[in-house]
Coordinates of N, CA and C and ligand atoms in Angstrom, one line a residue:
M273 N 33.4 71.0 -61.0 CA 33.0 70.2 -62.3 C 31.7 69.3 -62.0
S274 N 30.7 69.0 -62.7 CA 29.2 68.7 -62.4 C 29.5 67.1 -62.6
V275 N 28.8 66.5 -62.3 CA 28.6 64.8 -62.0 C 28.4 64.3 -63.6
I276 N 27.8 65.3 -64.7 CA 27.3 64.7 -65.4 C 28.6 65.3 -67.1
R277 N 29.2 66.5 -65.9 CA 30.4 66.6 -67.2 C 31.3 65.5 -67.0
D278 N 31.6 65.0 -65.7 CA 32.0 63.6 -65.3 C 32.2 62.3 -66.4
I279 N 30.5 62.2 -66.1 CA 30.1 61.0 -67.0 C 30.2 61.4 -68.7
L280 N 30.3 62.3 -69.3 CA 30.3 62.6 -70.6 C 31.6 62.9 -71.0
N281 N 32.7 62.8 -69.9 CA 33.9 62.5 -70.2 C 34.8 61.6 -70.1
F282 N 33.8 60.8 -69.3 CA 34.4 59.3 -69.1 C 34.3 58.8 -70.4
N283 N 32.3 58.5 -70.9 CA 31.9 58.2 -71.8 C 32.5 58.4 -73.3
R284 N 33.5 59.4 -73.4 CA 34.0 59.6 -74.6 C 35.3 58.9 -75.0
S285 N 36.1 59.0 -73.9 CA 37.4 58.6 -73.8 C 37.0 56.6 -73.7
W286 N 35.9 56.4 -73.2 CA 35.4 55.3 -73.2 C 35.4 54.2 -74.1
A287 N 34.6 55.0 -75.3 CA 33.8 54.7 -76.4 C 34.8 54.6 -77.2
E288 N 35.8 56.0 -77.5 CA 36.9 56.0 -78.3 C 37.8 54.6 -77.8
S289 N 38.3 54.3 -76.4 CA 39.3 53.2 -76.4 C 38.7 51.9 -76.8
K290 N 37.2 51.6 -76.8 CA 36.6 50.5 -77.4 C 36.6 50.2 -78.8
R291 N 36.6 51.3 -79.9 CA 36.6 51.2 -81.0 C 37.7 51.1 -81.5
L292 N 39.1 52.0 -80.7 CA 40.6 51.5 -81.0 C 40.9 50.0 -81.0
R293 N 40.2 49.7 -79.8 CA 40.6 48.3 -79.8 C 39.9 47.0 -80.6
N294 N 38.7 47.8 -81.0 CA 38.1 46.7 -81.8 C 37.3 47.8 -82.6
P295 N 37.3 48.2 -84.1 CA 36.5 48.9 -84.4 C 34.8 48.3 -84.8
D296 N 35.0 47.2 -85.0 CA 33.7 46.3 -84.7 C 32.4 46.3 -83.6
F297 N 33.2 46.8 -82.5 CA 32.3 46.7 -81.2 C 31.2 47.3 -80.9
F298 N 30.8 48.4 -81.1 CA 29.2 48.6 -81.1 C 28.8 48.4 -82.3
S299 N 28.9 48.2 -83.3 CA 28.1 47.6 -84.3 C 27.4 46.2 -84.1
R300 N 28.3 45.6 -83.9 CA 28.4 44.0 -83.0 C 27.4 44.3 -81.8
M301 N 27.4 45.0 -80.5 CA 26.6 44.9 -79.6 C 25.7 45.5 -80.1
A302 N 25.2 46.8 -81.0 CA 24.0 47.3 -81.4 C 23.2 46.2 -82.4
E303 N 23.3 44.9 -82.8 CA 23.1 44.4 -83.6 C 21.6 43.6 -82.4
K304 N 22.1 42.9 -81.0 CA 21.0 42.5 -80.4 C 21.5 41.8 -79.0
Q305 N 20.9 42.0 -77.8 CA 21.6 41.4 -76.5 C 22.0 40.0 -76.3
K306 N 22.8 39.3 -75.9 CA 22.8 38.1 -75.3 C 23.2 38.0 -74.0
P307 N 22.6 38.6 -73.3 CA 23.0 38.6 -72.0 C 23.4 36.9 -71.2
R308 N 23.9 36.8 -69.9 CA 25.0 35.4 -69.5 C 23.6 35.2 -68.7
L309 N 22.9 36.4 -68.1 CA 22.5 36.3 -66.8 C 21.2 37.1 -66.4
L310 N 20.6 37.1 -65.8 CA 19.3 38.3 -65.1 C 20.0 38.2 -63.5
W311 N 20.5 39.6 -63.6 CA 20.8 39.9 -62.3 C 19.7 40.8 -61.2
L312 N 18.8 40.1 -60.2 CA 18.0 40.6 -59.5 C 18.6 41.0 -57.8
G313 N 19.0 42.2 -57.7 CA 19.9 43.0 -56.8 C 19.3 44.4 -56.0
C314 N 19.9 44.9 -55.6 CA 19.4 45.9 -54.5 C 20.1 47.4 -55.6
S315 N 18.7 48.1 -55.3 CA 19.1 49.6 -55.8 C 20.5 50.8 -55.1
D316 N 21.0 49.7 -54.3 CA 22.0 50.7 -53.1 C 23.4 50.8 -54.3
A317 N 23.8 52.3 -53.9 CA 24.7 52.6 -55.1 C 25.7 51.7 -55.1
R318 N 26.6 51.1 -53.8 CA 27.8 50.2 -53.7 C 27.3 48.8 -54.4
V319 N 26.0 48.3 -54.6 CA 26.3 46.8 -55.3 C 26.1 46.8 -56.7
G320 N 26.1 47.6 -57.6 CA 26.0 47.0 -59.2 C 26.6 45.9 -59.2
P321 N 26.1 45.3 -60.1 CA 26.4 44.0 -60.8 C 27.7 44.4 -61.7
D322 N 28.4 45.5 -62.6 CA 29.4 45.4 -63.8 C 30.8 44.8 -62.6
K323 N 30.8 45.8 -61.6 CA 32.0 45.8 -60.7 C 32.1 44.5 -60.0
L324 N 30.9 43.9 -59.7 CA 31.0 42.7 -58.6 C 31.6 41.6 -59.3
T325 N 30.8 41.7 -60.6 CA 31.1 40.3 -61.6 C 32.3 40.5 -62.1
G326 N 32.6 41.0 -62.9 CA 34.0 41.2 -63.9 C 33.3 40.9 -65.1
L327 N 32.2 40.6 -65.3 CA 31.8 40.0 -66.7 C 31.7 41.4 -67.6
P328 N 32.2 40.8 -68.8 CA 32.1 41.8 -70.0 C 30.7 42.3 -69.9
Y329 N 30.9 43.5 -70.9 CA 29.8 44.5 -71.3 C 28.6 44.2 -71.9
G330 N 27.8 44.0 -71.7 CA 26.4 43.6 -72.3 C 26.1 42.0 -71.7
S331 N 26.7 41.5 -70.5 CA 26.8 39.8 -70.0 C 25.4 40.5 -69.2
I332 N 24.8 41.4 -68.6 CA 23.9 41.2 -67.2 C 22.9 41.7 -67.3
F333 N 21.1 41.1 -67.7 CA 20.6 41.6 -67.8 C 20.3 42.1 -65.9
V334 N 19.7 43.5 -66.5 CA 19.5 43.8 -64.6 C 17.8 44.1 -64.1
H335 N 17.6 44.0 -63.0 CA 16.6 44.2 -62.5 C 16.7 44.8 -61.1
R336 N 17.0 45.7 -60.1 CA 17.0 46.2 -59.3 C 15.9 47.3 -59.1
N337 N 16.0 46.8 -57.2 CA 14.6 47.9 -56.6 C 15.1 47.5 -54.9
I338 N 14.8 48.5 -53.9 CA 14.8 48.6 -52.8 C 14.7 47.3 -52.2
A339 N 15.7 46.7 -51.2 CA 15.8 45.4 -50.8 C 16.0 44.1 -51.8
N340 N 16.0 44.4 -53.5 CA 16.3 43.0 -54.0 C 15.1 41.8 -54.1
I341 N 14.0 42.9 -54.3 CA 12.5 41.7 -53.7 C 12.3 41.4 -55.2
F342 N 11.6 40.3 -55.5 CA 11.0 39.7 -56.2 C 9.3 39.5 -56.0
A343 N 8.4 41.2 -56.3 CA 7.2 41.3 -56.1 C 6.6 40.3 -57.0
T344 N 6.2 39.5 -56.5 CA 4.7 38.7 -57.5 C 3.7 39.2 -57.9
N345 N 3.8 40.1 -57.4 CA 2.4 41.2 -57.9 C 2.9 42.8 -58.8
D346 N 4.3 42.7 -58.9 CA 4.5 43.5 -59.3 C 5.3 43.5 -60.7
L347 N 4.5 44.4 -61.4 CA 4.3 44.0 -63.5 C 5.7 44.3 -63.6
N348 N 6.8 45.4 -63.2 CA 7.9 45.5 -63.6 C 8.7 44.3 -63.1
C349 N 8.9 43.6 -62.3 CA 9.6 42.4 -61.6 C 9.2 41.3 -63.1
L350 N 7.9 41.1 -62.9 CA 6.9 39.7 -64.1 C 7.6 40.1 -65.4
A351 N 7.8 41.6 -65.5 CA 8.2 41.7 -67.3 C 9.5 41.3 -67.3
V352 N 10.1 42.4 -66.4 CA 11.6 41.6 -66.7 C 11.8 40.4 -66.9
L353 N 11.6 39.2 -65.8 CA 11.6 38.1 -65.4 C 10.9 37.1 -66.4
E354 N 10.0 37.8 -67.6 CA 9.1 36.9 -68.3 C 10.1 37.4 -69.5
Y355 N 10.8 38.6 -69.7 CA 11.5 38.7 -71.2 C 12.8 38.0 -70.8
A356 N 13.5 38.1 -70.1 CA 14.6 37.6 -69.7 C 14.6 35.8 -69.7
V357 N 14.0 35.5 -69.4 CA 13.1 34.0 -69.5 C 12.9 33.4 -71.0
D358 N 12.3 34.1 -71.6 CA 11.2 33.6 -72.7 C 12.0 34.3 -73.9
E359 N 12.3 35.6 -73.9 CA 12.8 35.9 -75.0 C 14.5 35.4 -75.4
L360 N 15.2 36.4 -74.0 CA 16.5 36.6 -73.7 C 17.1 35.0 -73.8
R361 N 16.3 34.0 -73.2 CA 16.7 32.7 -72.7 C 18.1 33.1 -71.8
V362 N 18.0 33.6 -70.8 CA 19.1 33.5 -70.2 C 19.3 32.2 -69.3
P363 N 20.7 31.6 -69.0 CA 20.6 30.4 -68.1 C 20.4 30.7 -67.0
D364 N 20.8 31.6 -66.1 CA 21.1 32.1 -65.0 C 20.2 32.8 -64.2
I365 N 19.5 32.8 -63.4 CA 19.0 34.5 -62.7 C 20.1 33.9 -61.3
V366 N 20.4 35.4 -60.7 CA 21.0 35.7 -59.7 C 20.1 36.4 -58.8
V367 N 19.8 35.9 -57.7 CA 19.4 36.5 -56.8 C 20.3 37.4 -55.3
C368 N 21.3 38.3 -55.4 CA 22.0 39.0 -54.9 C 21.4 40.0 -53.7
G369 N 21.6 39.6 -52.3 CA 21.1 40.5 -51.2 C 22.6 41.4 -50.7
H370 N 22.4 41.8 -49.9 CA 23.8 42.1 -49.4 C 23.4 42.7 -47.6
Y371 N 24.7 42.5 -47.0 CA 24.1 43.0 -45.5 C 24.3 44.3 -45.7
G372 N 23.9 45.0 -44.6 CA 23.4 46.3 -44.4 C 22.5 46.9 -45.1
C373 N 22.0 46.1 -45.6 CA 20.7 46.5 -46.7 C 19.6 47.8 -45.9
G374 N 19.6 48.9 -46.4 CA 18.9 50.0 -45.2 C 17.5 49.6 -45.8
G375 N 17.5 49.0 -47.0 CA 15.7 48.8 -46.8 C 15.3 47.5 -46.2
V376 N 16.2 46.7 -45.3 CA 16.1 45.6 -44.4 C 16.0 46.2 -43.6
K377 N 16.8 46.8 -43.1 CA 16.8 47.8 -41.7 C 15.6 48.4 -41.2
A378 N 15.6 49.2 -42.2 CA 14.2 50.4 -42.4 C 13.2 49.1 -41.9
A379 N 13.1 48.6 -42.6 CA 11.6 46.8 -42.6 C 11.5 46.8 -40.9
L380 N 12.8 46.8 -40.2 CA 13.1 46.1 -39.0 C 12.3 47.4 -37.9
E381 N 13.0 48.6 -38.4 CA 12.4 50.0 -37.2 C 11.4 50.5 -37.8
H382 N 10.7 50.5 -38.5 CA 9.1 51.1 -38.5 C 8.1 50.3 -39.7
S383 N 7.4 50.8 -39.7 CA 5.9 50.9 -40.3 C 5.1 51.9 -40.7
G384 N 4.6 51.8 -41.7 CA 4.0 53.3 -42.0 C 3.2 52.7 -43.7
I385 N 2.5 54.1 -44.1 CA 2.0 53.8 -45.5 C 2.2 54.8 -46.5
Q386 N 3.5 55.1 -46.1 CA 4.2 55.5 -47.5 C 4.9 54.4 -48.6
P387 N 4.8 55.1 -49.7 CA 5.1 53.9 -50.6 C 6.5 53.0 -50.2
I388 N 7.5 53.8 -49.6 CA 8.5 52.8 -48.7 C 8.1 51.8 -48.2
D389 N 7.3 52.2 -47.6 CA 7.1 51.1 -46.7 C 5.9 50.3 -46.8
L390 N 5.1 50.5 -47.6 CA 4.4 49.4 -48.4 C 5.1 48.5 -49.2
W391 N 6.4 49.4 -49.9 CA 7.2 48.2 -50.2 C 7.8 47.2 -49.4
L392 N 8.0 47.6 -48.3 CA 8.9 47.4 -47.6 C 8.2 45.7 -46.2
D393 N 6.8 46.0 -46.6 CA 6.2 44.9 -45.8 C 6.5 43.9 -46.3
Q394 N 6.7 43.6 -47.4 CA 7.1 42.1 -47.9 C 8.2 41.6 -47.0
I395 N 9.1 42.6 -46.9 CA 10.2 42.3 -45.7 C 9.6 41.4 -44.2
R396 N 9.1 42.6 -43.9 CA 8.4 42.5 -42.6 C 7.3 41.1 -42.4
F397 N 6.8 40.6 -43.8 CA 6.3 39.5 -43.9 C 7.6 38.5 -44.1
I398 N 8.5 38.7 -44.7 CA 9.2 37.7 -43.8 C 10.0 37.2 -42.7
Y399 N 10.2 38.3 -41.8 CA 10.7 38.8 -40.7 C 9.7 37.6 -39.8
N400 N 8.5 38.3 -39.8 CA 7.3 37.3 -39.4 C 7.3 35.8 -39.1
R401 N 7.7 35.6 -40.1 CA 7.7 34.1 -40.6 C 8.8 33.8 -39.9
H402 N 10.0 34.5 -39.3 CA 11.3 34.0 -38.7 C 11.7 34.4 -37.5
A403 N 10.2 35.0 -37.0 CA 10.5 36.4 -35.5 C 11.1 35.4 -34.1
A404 N 10.6 34.1 -34.3 CA 11.1 33.5 -33.1 C 12.8 33.6 -33.2
E405 N 13.6 32.7 -34.1 CA 14.5 32.9 -34.3 C 15.2 34.1 -34.6
L406 N 14.8 34.8 -34.9 CA 15.2 36.4 -35.4 C 14.9 37.3 -34.2
D407 N 13.8 37.1 -33.3 CA 14.1 38.0 -32.2 C 15.0 37.5 -30.9
A408 N 15.9 36.6 -31.1 CA 17.0 35.5 -30.0 C 18.2 36.4 -30.6
L409 N 18.5 37.3 -31.7 CA 19.7 37.8 -31.8 C 19.8 39.5 -31.7
D410 N 21.1 39.8 -31.6 CA 21.1 41.1 -31.1 C 20.8 41.8 -32.2
E411 N 20.5 43.2 -32.9 CA 20.3 44.1 -33.5 C 21.1 43.8 -34.8
E412 N 22.2 44.0 -34.9 CA 23.0 43.4 -35.9 C 23.2 42.5 -36.6
Q413 N 22.8 41.2 -36.1 CA 22.5 39.8 -36.4 C 21.3 39.7 -36.8
K414 N 20.2 40.3 -36.2 CA 19.1 39.9 -36.9 C 19.1 40.6 -38.3
A415 N 19.4 41.6 -38.2 CA 19.8 42.3 -39.7 C 20.3 41.4 -40.8
R416 N 21.7 41.0 -40.4 CA 22.3 40.3 -41.6 C 20.9 38.6 -41.8
R417 N 20.7 38.4 -40.5 CA 20.1 37.3 -40.7 C 18.6 36.9 -41.5
L418 N 18.4 38.5 -41.6 CA 17.3 38.8 -42.3 C 17.7 39.0 -43.8
C419 N 18.6 39.7 -44.1 CA 19.2 40.2 -45.6 C 19.1 38.6 -45.8
E420 N 19.6 37.4 -45.4 CA 19.8 36.2 -46.0 C 18.6 35.7 -46.1
Y421 N 17.5 35.6 -44.9 CA 16.3 35.2 -45.4 C 15.5 35.6 -46.6
N422 N 15.6 37.3 -47.1 CA 15.1 37.9 -48.1 C 15.3 37.1 -49.3
V423 N 16.9 37.0 -49.2 CA 17.6 36.5 -50.7 C 16.6 34.9 -50.7
T424 N 16.5 34.0 -49.5 CA 16.1 33.0 -49.9 C 14.3 33.0 -50.3
A425 N 13.9 34.0 -49.8 CA 12.9 33.8 -49.9 C 12.2 35.0 -51.5
Q426 N 13.5 35.2 -52.0 CA 12.9 36.3 -53.7 C 13.5 34.7 -54.4
V427 N 14.2 33.9 -54.1 CA 14.8 33.0 -54.9 C 13.3 31.9 -55.4
Y428 N 12.7 31.9 -53.6 CA 11.6 30.9 -53.4 C 10.6 31.7 -55.1
N429 N 10.4 33.2 -54.5 CA 9.5 33.6 -55.4 C 9.5 33.3 -56.9
I430 N 11.0 33.3 -57.3 CA 10.7 33.3 -58.9 C 10.9 32.2 -59.3
C431 N 11.0 31.0 -58.5 CA 10.9 29.8 -58.7 C 9.6 29.2 -59.4
R432 N 8.7 29.7 -58.0 CA 7.4 29.4 -58.2 C 6.7 30.4 -59.0
S433 N 7.6 31.3 -59.9 CA 6.4 32.0 -60.7 C 6.4 31.0 -62.1
T434 N 5.2 31.6 -62.6 CA 5.0 30.4 -63.7 C 5.8 30.3 -64.8
I435 N 6.6 31.9 -65.1 CA 7.4 32.2 -65.6 C 8.4 30.7 -65.8
V436 N 9.0 31.0 -64.9 CA 10.2 29.5 -64.5 C 9.9 28.4 -64.3
R437 N 8.5 28.3 -64.1 CA 8.3 26.8 -64.3 C 7.5 26.5 -65.1
E438 N 7.4 27.1 -66.5 CA 6.9 26.7 -67.4 C 8.2 26.4 -68.3
A439 N 9.1 27.7 -68.2 CA 10.7 27.4 -68.9 C 11.2 26.0 -68.5
W440 N 11.0 25.7 -67.2 CA 11.6 24.0 -66.8 C 11.1 23.3 -67.3
K441 N 9.5 23.3 -67.3 CA 8.9 22.0 -67.8 C 9.2 21.6 -69.6
R442 N 9.2 23.2 -70.3 CA 9.5 22.6 -71.7 C 11.1 22.2 -72.0
G443 N 11.8 22.3 -70.6 CA 13.0 21.5 -70.9 C 14.0 23.1 -71.2
Q444 N 13.9 24.1 -70.8 CA 14.3 25.0 -70.8 C 15.4 24.7 -70.0
K445 N 17.3 25.5 -70.0 CA 18.4 25.2 -69.0 C 17.8 26.8 -68.3
L446 N 17.8 26.5 -67.4 CA 17.5 27.7 -66.3 C 17.7 27.0 -64.7
S447 N 18.9 28.1 -64.2 CA 18.9 27.8 -62.5 C 18.7 29.2 -62.1
V448 N 19.0 29.0 -60.8 CA 18.6 30.2 -60.0 C 18.9 30.2 -58.6
H449 N 19.8 31.1 -58.5 CA 20.8 30.9 -57.4 C 20.7 32.0 -56.7
G450 N 21.4 32.2 -55.6 CA 20.8 33.2 -54.1 C 22.4 33.5 -53.8
L451 N 22.9 34.8 -53.9 CA 24.0 35.3 -53.5 C 24.0 36.9 -52.3
I452 N 25.1 36.4 -51.6 CA 25.1 37.9 -50.9 C 26.1 38.5 -50.7
Y453 N 26.0 39.6 -50.7 CA 27.1 40.3 -51.2 C 27.7 40.9 -49.5
D454 N 29.3 41.1 -49.5 CA 29.4 42.3 -47.8 C 30.0 43.1 -48.5
M455 N 29.5 44.3 -48.1 CA 30.2 45.5 -48.4 C 31.6 45.7 -47.6
H456 N 31.7 45.3 -46.4 CA 32.8 45.2 -45.2 C 34.1 44.4 -46.3
N457 N 34.4 43.4 -47.1 CA 35.1 42.9 -48.0 C 34.9 42.8 -49.0
G458 N 34.0 43.4 -49.8 CA 34.0 43.1 -51.1 C 33.7 41.8 -52.0
L459 N 33.4 40.7 -51.0 CA 33.0 39.4 -51.3 C 31.6 39.2 -51.5
L460 N 31.4 38.2 -52.7 CA 30.0 37.5 -53.0 C 30.3 36.2 -52.1
M461 N 29.2 36.1 -51.9 CA 29.4 34.2 -51.2 C 27.8 33.9 -51.8
P462 N 27.9 32.6 -52.1 CA 26.6 31.9 -52.2 C 26.1 31.5 -51.0
M463 N 24.5 31.8 -51.4 CA 24.1 31.3 -49.8 C 23.3 29.8 -49.9
G464 N 24.4 28.8 -50.5 CA 24.0 27.4 -50.4 C 22.3 27.3 -51.1
I465 N 21.7 28.0 -51.8 CA 20.2 27.8 -52.3 C 20.5 28.1 -53.8
E466 N 20.4 27.0 -54.6 CA 20.0 27.1 -55.9 C 19.5 25.7 -56.8
F467 N 18.3 26.3 -57.8 CA 17.5 25.6 -58.3 C 18.1 25.2 -59.8
H468 N 18.3 24.3 -60.2 CA 18.4 24.0 -61.7 C 17.6 23.0 -62.6
S469 N 16.0 22.9 -62.1 CA 15.0 22.2 -62.8 C 14.2 22.2 -62.0
F470 N 12.9 21.4 -62.0 CA 11.6 21.4 -61.7 C 11.5 20.2 -60.9
E471 N 12.2 19.5 -61.3 CA 12.2 18.2 -60.0 C 12.8 18.8 -58.9
D472 N 13.9 19.5 -58.8 CA 14.9 20.1 -58.2 C 14.2 21.2 -57.1
W473 N 13.3 22.0 -58.1 CA 12.1 22.6 -56.8 C 11.3 22.1 -56.4
Q474 N 10.5 20.9 -56.9 CA 9.6 20.2 -56.1 C 10.1 19.4 -55.1
Q475 N 11.2 19.1 -55.2 CA 11.8 18.4 -54.3 C 12.0 19.3 -52.8
E476 N 12.6 20.4 -53.1 CA 12.6 21.6 -52.5 C 12.0 22.0 -51.4
R477 N 10.2 21.8 -52.5 CA 9.4 22.5 -51.7 C 8.5 21.1 -51.0
L478 N 8.7 20.3 -51.4 CA 8.3 19.0 -50.3 C 9.3 19.1 -48.8
A479 N 10.3 19.4 -48.6 CA 11.3 19.6 -48.0 C 11.0 20.7 -46.8
S480 N 10.9 21.9 -47.7 CA 10.0 23.1 -47.4 C 9.4 23.4 -46.2
H481 N 8.3 21.8 -47.1 CA 7.1 22.1 -45.9 C 6.9 21.3 -44.7
F482 N 8.2 20.9 -44.6 CA 8.0 20.4 -43.0 C 9.0 21.0 -42.3
T483 N 10.0 22.4 -42.8 CA 10.8 22.4 -42.4 C 10.6 24.5 -42.1
N484 N 9.3 24.7 -43.2 CA 9.1 26.0 -43.4 C 10.5 26.8 -43.2
G485 N 11.3 26.4 -44.7 CA 12.4 27.4 -45.0 C 12.6 28.3 -45.3
A486 N 11.3 28.8 -46.2 CA 11.3 29.7 -47.2 C 10.9 30.9 -46.2
Ligands
ZN145 ZN1 19.7 47.2 -50.3

């Protein structure tokens, strides 16, 4: 049986069960979306947010790409962030990395001029900032640590965007969080990095100026 037939079969029974439980479910959903968070995650097939978070249908506005990068020169990233913050007014943004990320591993192993190489240059840039620490680790630990640094860097990229800073300045309630997912045990873990206001972010910037923390 083809995967498309599987999808269509599942979809028909899913839609039917939703309608049986709540006849207005789809008409209410179709009116407008009101997601509770923006999720920036990796495209890896094993890290889709719906299953990991358990949030109900319609709760997550999603942007995914290879190695969960918030590229500040990428119109796609910026448009998603702008719409989520300015129009949908999501109160939370999650950057979720994951251990065993193929994009992070590839960035450590080779470089080149193919589209994926150029995209992953952004990971190599983070690696270079932390090379002294990372080069002292074995290969597995190095990749894990770089996955963590990548989450931190993307949280920083989001917070330093005009979109988020302007939202904070006008008093909009908005928090940015870093999480990492471990595929070996199925657990999401907080990275201990989150910002809730412009003041929060300013304090971190002052601190990181001295520690080179990003
Ligand atoms: Zn990945």
